Short mmCIF file of C-alpha atoms and ligand atoms in Angstrom, two decimals:
data_model
loop_
_atom_site.label_atom_id
_atom_site.label_comp_id
_atom_site.label_asym_id
_atom_site.label_seq_id
_atom_site.Cartn_x
_atom_site.Cartn_y
_atom_site.Cartn_z
CA MET A 488 158.25 115.99 93.17
CA ASP A 489 158.83 112.44 94.32
CA ILE A 490 162.00 111.99 92.29
CA VAL A 491 164.16 114.66 90.69
CA ALA A 492 167.08 113.46 88.57
CA VAL A 493 170.10 115.24 87.12
CA GLY A 494 171.65 113.78 83.98
CA GLU A 495 171.91 113.49 80.22
CA PRO A 496 169.14 112.08 78.07
CA LEU A 497 170.41 110.60 74.81
CA VAL A 498 168.94 109.41 71.56
CA GLN A 499 169.75 105.73 71.27
CA LEU A 500 170.14 104.34 67.76
CA ASN A 501 169.73 100.65 68.33
CA ALA A 502 170.84 98.13 65.71
CA VAL A 503 167.77 96.32 64.45
CA THR A 504 169.91 93.28 63.62
CA ARG A 505 172.63 91.63 65.72
CA GLY A 506 176.28 91.75 64.77
CA PRO A 507 179.09 94.24 64.24
CA LEU A 508 177.86 97.76 63.50
CA ARG A 509 179.76 97.97 60.22
CA HIS A 510 177.29 95.46 58.78
CA VAL A 511 174.13 96.83 60.35
CA GLN A 512 171.80 98.57 57.87
CA TYR A 513 168.91 99.67 60.08
CA PHE A 514 168.81 101.52 63.38
CA GLU A 515 165.84 102.24 65.55
CA LYS A 516 165.49 105.52 67.44
CA HIS A 517 164.72 105.52 71.19
CA SER A 518 164.65 108.13 73.92
CA THR A 519 167.07 106.99 76.65
CA GLY A 520 169.77 108.14 79.07
CA SER A 521 170.21 106.67 82.51
CA GLU A 522 168.56 109.36 84.67
CA ALA A 523 165.79 109.95 82.12
CA ASN A 524 165.07 106.21 82.20
CA VAL A 525 164.68 106.41 85.99
CA CYS A 526 162.27 109.36 85.63
CA VAL A 527 160.11 107.48 83.13
CA ALA A 528 160.14 104.33 85.29
CA ALA A 529 158.85 106.40 88.20
CA ALA A 530 156.26 108.27 86.13
CA ARG A 531 154.86 105.01 84.75
CA LEU A 532 154.15 104.02 88.35
CA GLY A 533 152.28 107.25 88.99
CA MET A 534 155.10 109.06 90.76
CA ARG A 535 155.89 112.73 90.14
CA SER A 536 159.32 112.82 88.52
CA GLY A 537 161.31 115.61 86.92
CA LEU A 538 164.60 115.95 85.10
CA ILE A 539 167.21 118.68 85.31
CA THR A 540 169.22 118.76 82.10
CA ARG A 541 170.08 120.51 78.85
CA LEU A 542 169.05 119.26 75.41
CA GLY A 543 170.04 120.55 72.01
CA ASN A 544 167.33 122.71 70.46
CA ASP A 545 167.38 120.32 67.50
CA GLU A 546 165.22 117.52 66.16
CA PHE A 547 166.62 114.95 68.61
CA GLY A 548 166.27 117.32 71.56
CA LEU A 549 162.66 118.05 70.65
CA PHE A 550 162.01 114.32 70.26
CA ILE A 551 163.36 113.57 73.75
CA ARG A 552 161.61 116.51 75.42
CA ASP A 553 158.27 115.63 73.87
CA TRP A 554 158.68 111.95 74.65
CA LEU A 555 159.48 112.66 78.30
CA ARG A 556 156.60 115.10 78.54
CA GLY A 557 154.31 112.50 77.01
CA GLU A 558 155.41 110.01 79.64
CA GLY A 559 154.43 112.47 82.36
CA VAL A 560 157.95 113.50 83.36
CA ASP A 561 158.19 117.17 84.38
CA VAL A 562 160.39 118.87 81.78
CA SER A 563 160.04 122.39 83.16
CA ARG A 564 163.71 122.32 84.23
CA VAL A 565 165.00 121.08 80.86
CA VAL A 566 166.92 123.85 79.11
CA MET A 567 166.80 123.79 75.31
CA ASP A 568 170.30 124.80 74.19
CA GLY A 569 170.55 126.46 70.78
CA GLU A 570 174.34 126.17 70.58
CA HIS A 571 175.11 122.52 71.28
CA PRO A 572 173.61 119.29 69.92
CA THR A 573 171.70 116.54 71.68
CA GLY A 574 173.97 113.57 72.42
CA ILE A 575 173.39 110.29 70.58
CA TYR A 576 174.79 106.79 70.73
CA PHE A 577 174.59 103.57 68.77
CA VAL A 578 174.00 100.12 70.24
CA GLN A 579 175.71 97.05 68.82
CA ARG A 580 173.87 93.94 69.91
CA GLY A 581 174.97 90.37 70.43
CA TYR A 582 178.51 90.71 69.11
CA PRO A 583 181.03 89.46 69.95
CA VAL A 584 179.27 88.06 73.03
CA PRO A 585 175.70 86.83 72.47
CA GLY A 586 173.22 88.59 74.75
CA VAL A 587 175.62 91.44 75.47
CA SER A 588 175.41 94.94 73.94
CA ASP A 589 178.10 97.51 73.34
CA VAL A 590 177.70 101.26 72.90
CA VAL A 591 179.38 103.85 70.68
CA TYR A 592 178.85 107.40 71.94
CA TYR A 593 178.61 110.62 69.92
CA ARG A 594 178.06 112.90 72.90
CA HIS A 595 181.28 114.86 73.30
CA GLY A 596 180.35 118.58 73.41
CA SER A 597 176.66 117.73 73.74
CA ALA A 598 174.20 120.20 75.24
CA ALA A 599 174.00 118.18 78.46
CA SER A 600 177.76 118.28 78.89
CA PHE A 601 177.29 122.06 79.26
CA LEU A 602 174.91 121.50 82.17
CA SER A 603 176.15 123.65 85.04
CA GLU A 604 175.28 124.77 88.55
CA GLU A 605 173.22 127.61 87.08
CA ASP A 606 170.81 125.06 85.62
CA VAL A 607 170.04 123.57 89.04
CA ASP A 608 166.86 125.06 90.51
CA ARG A 609 167.69 124.68 94.19
CA ASP A 610 164.10 124.98 95.42
CA TYR A 611 163.01 122.28 92.99
CA VAL A 612 165.71 119.97 94.35
CA ARG A 613 165.05 120.83 97.99
CA GLU A 614 161.36 120.07 97.63
CA SER A 615 161.85 116.59 96.15
CA ARG A 616 161.70 113.38 98.20
CA VAL A 617 164.55 111.76 96.26
CA LEU A 618 167.37 113.32 94.25
CA HIS A 619 168.89 110.84 91.82
CA THR A 620 172.01 110.99 89.67
CA THR A 621 174.69 108.66 88.33
CA GLY A 622 178.39 108.30 87.69
CA ILE A 623 177.64 109.12 84.05
CA THR A 624 176.78 112.71 84.92
CA LEU A 625 179.90 112.89 87.09
CA ALA A 626 181.97 111.82 84.07
CA ILE A 627 180.66 113.79 81.10
CA SER A 628 182.13 117.20 82.03
CA GLU A 629 183.38 119.22 84.98
CA SER A 630 180.37 121.56 84.83
CA ALA A 631 177.85 118.68 84.77
CA ARG A 632 179.73 117.11 87.67
CA SER A 633 179.49 120.35 89.66
CA ALA A 634 175.77 120.56 88.89
CA ALA A 635 175.21 117.00 90.13
CA MET A 636 177.31 117.60 93.26
CA LEU A 637 175.44 120.82 94.02
CA ALA A 638 172.08 119.10 93.64
CA MET A 639 173.24 116.31 95.95
CA ASP A 640 174.35 118.82 98.58
CA GLU A 641 171.09 120.77 98.38
CA ALA A 642 168.95 117.66 98.58
CA ARG A 643 170.91 116.25 101.47
CA ARG A 644 170.67 119.49 103.42
CA ALA A 645 166.91 119.55 102.85
CA GLY A 646 166.57 116.01 104.18
CA ALA A 647 165.78 114.32 100.83
CA LEU A 648 167.15 110.87 100.05
CA VAL A 649 170.16 111.27 97.76
CA SER A 650 170.38 108.36 95.35
CA LEU A 651 173.50 107.54 93.35
CA ASP A 652 173.88 104.78 90.77
CA LEU A 653 177.61 104.38 90.20
CA ASN A 654 177.10 103.45 86.52
CA ILE A 655 180.82 103.53 85.71
CA ARG A 656 181.10 103.83 81.92
CA ARG A 657 184.79 103.35 81.23
CA LYS A 658 184.58 105.09 77.88
CA LEU A 659 183.55 108.33 79.62
CA TRP A 660 186.41 108.60 82.12
CA ARG A 661 189.90 109.83 81.25
CA ASN A 662 191.34 107.33 83.70
CA MET A 663 190.09 105.13 86.49
CA ASP A 664 191.96 107.00 89.24
CA GLU A 665 189.83 110.03 88.46
CA ALA A 666 186.68 107.88 88.55
CA VAL A 667 187.61 106.46 91.95
CA ASP A 668 188.29 109.92 93.35
CA VAL A 669 185.19 111.68 91.95
CA VAL A 670 182.75 108.84 92.56
CA GLY A 671 184.07 108.52 96.11
CA LYS A 672 183.29 112.19 96.73
CA ALA A 673 179.76 111.67 95.43
CA MET A 674 179.27 108.54 97.54
CA ALA A 675 180.05 110.61 100.62
CA LYS A 676 177.03 112.79 99.78
CA ALA A 677 174.66 109.89 98.99
CA GLY A 678 172.05 108.22 101.16
CA VAL A 679 171.57 105.18 98.94
CA VAL A 680 174.02 103.77 96.41
CA PHE A 681 173.37 101.27 93.61
CA MET A 682 176.33 99.42 92.11
CA ASP A 683 177.41 96.15 90.54
CA GLU A 684 180.22 93.89 91.70
CA GLU A 685 182.77 95.29 89.25
CA GLU A 686 182.03 98.82 90.47
CA ALA A 687 182.29 97.68 94.09
CA SER A 688 185.70 96.25 93.35
CA MET A 689 186.87 99.32 91.43
CA ILE A 690 185.59 102.01 93.78
CA LEU A 691 185.66 100.27 97.16
CA GLY A 692 188.33 97.65 96.52
CA ALA A 693 185.68 95.22 97.80
CA GLU A 694 185.46 91.66 96.48
CA GLY A 695 182.08 90.13 97.16
CA VAL A 696 178.80 91.28 98.63
CA ASP A 697 179.74 91.37 102.31
CA ALA A 698 182.91 93.33 101.66
CA ALA A 699 180.99 95.82 99.51
CA PHE A 700 178.44 96.48 102.25
CA ARG A 701 181.15 96.69 104.89
CA GLU A 702 183.37 99.09 102.93
CA ALA A 703 180.47 101.31 101.83
CA GLU A 704 179.50 101.79 105.46
CA ARG A 705 183.01 102.08 106.84
CA ARG A 706 184.24 104.60 104.26
CA PHE A 707 181.10 106.55 103.45
CA GLY A 708 178.70 105.84 106.30
CA LEU A 709 176.30 104.22 103.81
CA THR A 710 173.65 102.04 105.42
CA LYS A 711 171.54 101.74 102.26
CA VAL A 712 173.31 99.87 99.46
CA VAL A 713 171.86 97.86 96.58
CA LEU A 714 174.12 95.52 94.63
CA LYS A 715 172.90 94.62 91.18
CA LEU A 716 174.22 91.19 90.24
CA GLY A 717 172.82 90.96 86.69
CA ARG A 718 171.47 87.51 85.88
CA ARG A 719 172.13 86.49 89.50
CA GLY A 720 169.64 89.00 90.86
CA SER A 721 170.27 91.64 93.49
CA VAL A 722 171.11 91.94 97.14
CA ALA A 723 170.43 94.94 99.34
CA ARG A 724 171.22 96.15 102.79
CA TRP A 725 168.85 98.81 104.06
CA ASP A 726 169.44 100.11 107.59
CA GLY A 727 170.36 96.71 108.95
CA GLU A 728 167.80 94.70 106.96
CA GLU A 729 169.24 92.46 104.24
CA GLU A 730 167.46 90.81 101.30
CA ARG A 731 168.48 88.80 98.25
CA VAL A 732 166.24 88.42 95.23
CA ASN A 733 166.72 86.31 92.09
CA ALA A 734 166.54 87.73 88.59
CA PHE A 735 163.76 86.54 86.28
CA GLU A 736 164.91 84.44 83.34
CA VAL A 737 163.67 85.99 80.12
CA PRO A 738 164.86 86.09 76.50
CA VAL A 739 167.32 88.98 76.11
CA GLU A 740 167.01 91.32 73.14
CA ASP A 741 169.15 94.13 74.61
CA PRO A 742 170.25 94.34 78.26
CA ILE A 743 170.83 98.12 78.18
CA GLY A 744 168.49 99.98 80.50
CA ALA A 745 167.88 97.09 82.91
CA GLY A 746 169.76 98.80 85.72
CA ASP A 747 167.77 102.02 85.37
CA ALA A 748 164.48 100.13 85.30
CA TYR A 749 165.58 98.46 88.52
CA VAL A 750 166.51 101.75 90.19
CA GLY A 751 163.40 103.63 89.08
CA VAL A 752 160.98 100.92 90.15
CA PHE A 753 162.88 100.18 93.35
CA LEU A 754 162.90 103.83 94.49
CA SER A 755 159.25 104.33 93.52
CA SER A 756 158.20 101.19 95.36
CA MET A 757 160.13 102.19 98.48
CA LEU A 758 158.52 105.65 98.33
CA LYS A 759 155.15 103.92 98.14
CA GLY A 760 156.05 102.14 101.38
CA MET A 761 156.16 98.63 99.91
CA GLY A 762 159.16 97.48 101.91
CA LEU A 763 162.58 96.21 100.88
CA ARG A 764 161.85 92.73 99.56
CA LYS A 765 158.75 93.64 97.56
CA SER A 766 160.50 96.68 96.11
CA MET A 767 163.40 94.50 94.97
CA VAL A 768 161.11 91.89 93.39
CA ARG A 769 159.18 94.58 91.51
CA ALA A 770 162.45 96.20 90.41
CA SER A 771 163.74 92.85 89.12
CA ALA A 772 160.50 92.32 87.22
CA ALA A 773 160.88 95.72 85.54
CA ALA A 774 164.51 95.02 84.64
CA ALA A 775 163.49 91.70 83.07
CA MET A 776 160.69 93.35 81.10
CA VAL A 777 163.04 95.98 79.69
CA VAL A 778 165.69 93.56 78.41
CA THR A 779 163.20 91.68 76.23
CA VAL A 780 163.01 94.58 73.76
CA ARG A 781 165.29 97.19 72.17
CA GLY A 782 165.10 100.59 73.86
CA ASP A 783 165.29 101.38 77.55
CA GLU A 784 161.90 102.90 78.26
CA GLU A 785 159.19 101.38 76.09
CA ASN A 786 158.74 98.29 78.26
CA LEU A 787 158.88 100.02 81.63
CA PRO A 788 155.81 98.71 83.46
CA ARG A 789 152.71 100.41 84.79
CA GLU A 790 151.42 99.21 88.17
CA GLY A 791 149.06 96.55 86.82
CA ASP A 792 151.70 95.21 84.43
CA ILE A 793 154.05 94.30 87.27
CA ASP A 794 151.34 92.17 88.90
CA VAL A 795 150.54 90.45 85.61
CA PHE A 796 154.26 89.80 84.99
CA LEU A 797 154.74 88.39 88.50
CA ARG A 798 151.67 86.16 88.19
CA GLY A 799 153.16 84.86 84.93
CA PHE A 800 156.20 83.78 86.97
CA GLY A 801 154.05 82.19 89.67
CA GLY A 802 154.35 85.17 92.06
O1 KDG B 803 171.71 102.69 81.66
C1 KDG B 803 171.38 102.84 80.29
C2 KDG B 803 172.16 103.98 79.81
O2 KDG B 803 173.50 103.67 79.97
C3 KDG B 803 171.92 104.30 78.39
O3 KDG B 803 170.61 104.73 78.15
C4 KDG B 803 172.88 105.31 77.86
O4 KDG B 803 172.76 106.94 79.58
C5 KDG B 803 173.43 106.24 78.88
C6 KDG B 803 174.87 106.30 79.01
O5 KDG B 803 175.33 107.38 79.31
O6 KDG B 803 175.55 105.29 78.85
#
């Protein structure tokens, strides 16, 4: 495998119309979940990606498994759990802040929250080039956290690049002290970390880009850090090289999933040997493509689509 990820896929029920959920009549079903999004982003670019997780052996679990399989993601390490349901969440769009989405989770006790160390095929992890997980998996349950930590340890020992997207979802943590402690432990195992400025401030106490890079290296020895700055683009430091790339201005339907598109396309492009700047530009293009529609995965680009998109922006 090029990329193996550990985390919870979810059915997203996205409000077809903007406004508070109590007035929304129609919802659209999408296969999502941060790590699954990264796997699909990689597969669309021809990479071999696979997901370690548990899904409910129910209609939503079958939908997600078949969707991922159809996208070319290896689902051989997805356990279908007959006792617990597949997690779902609803997306409220454009209210109260236009262009911003909010999520309401129904995932407590989900199959993926019962993910445990026993579900981690160590050989599968050791043989991958990149092992990816996020702060979401660290938050959903103690057993899922242990599974993610174990996979990180195995991958690191085998010389794979361990990738961590902090993805702090406040609704999933009991308190922020716990988040700081657990995410810090995971950062110490990672080779590359993706975060935004709010996460840098919360986890590293770092205000601003330079402080984030400095603290990540000083506290965790991290020399590969990517800061996602939303509409202001992204900035990365990769073994001494530093690049800043602007975001593409596009009409926003739903910003959810942009970060995963960025991570999946960035990692795939780096694995293809495209270099830091080009990988960041391609990742920004993918993030922009994803926010123009509802759903996290439908608009993830294939190789040729990135070139067409970039030409459309004069690139
Ligand atoms: O990054 C997008 C994800 O946040 C979304 O698909 C839902 O995985 C999700 C989560 O746990 O919030």
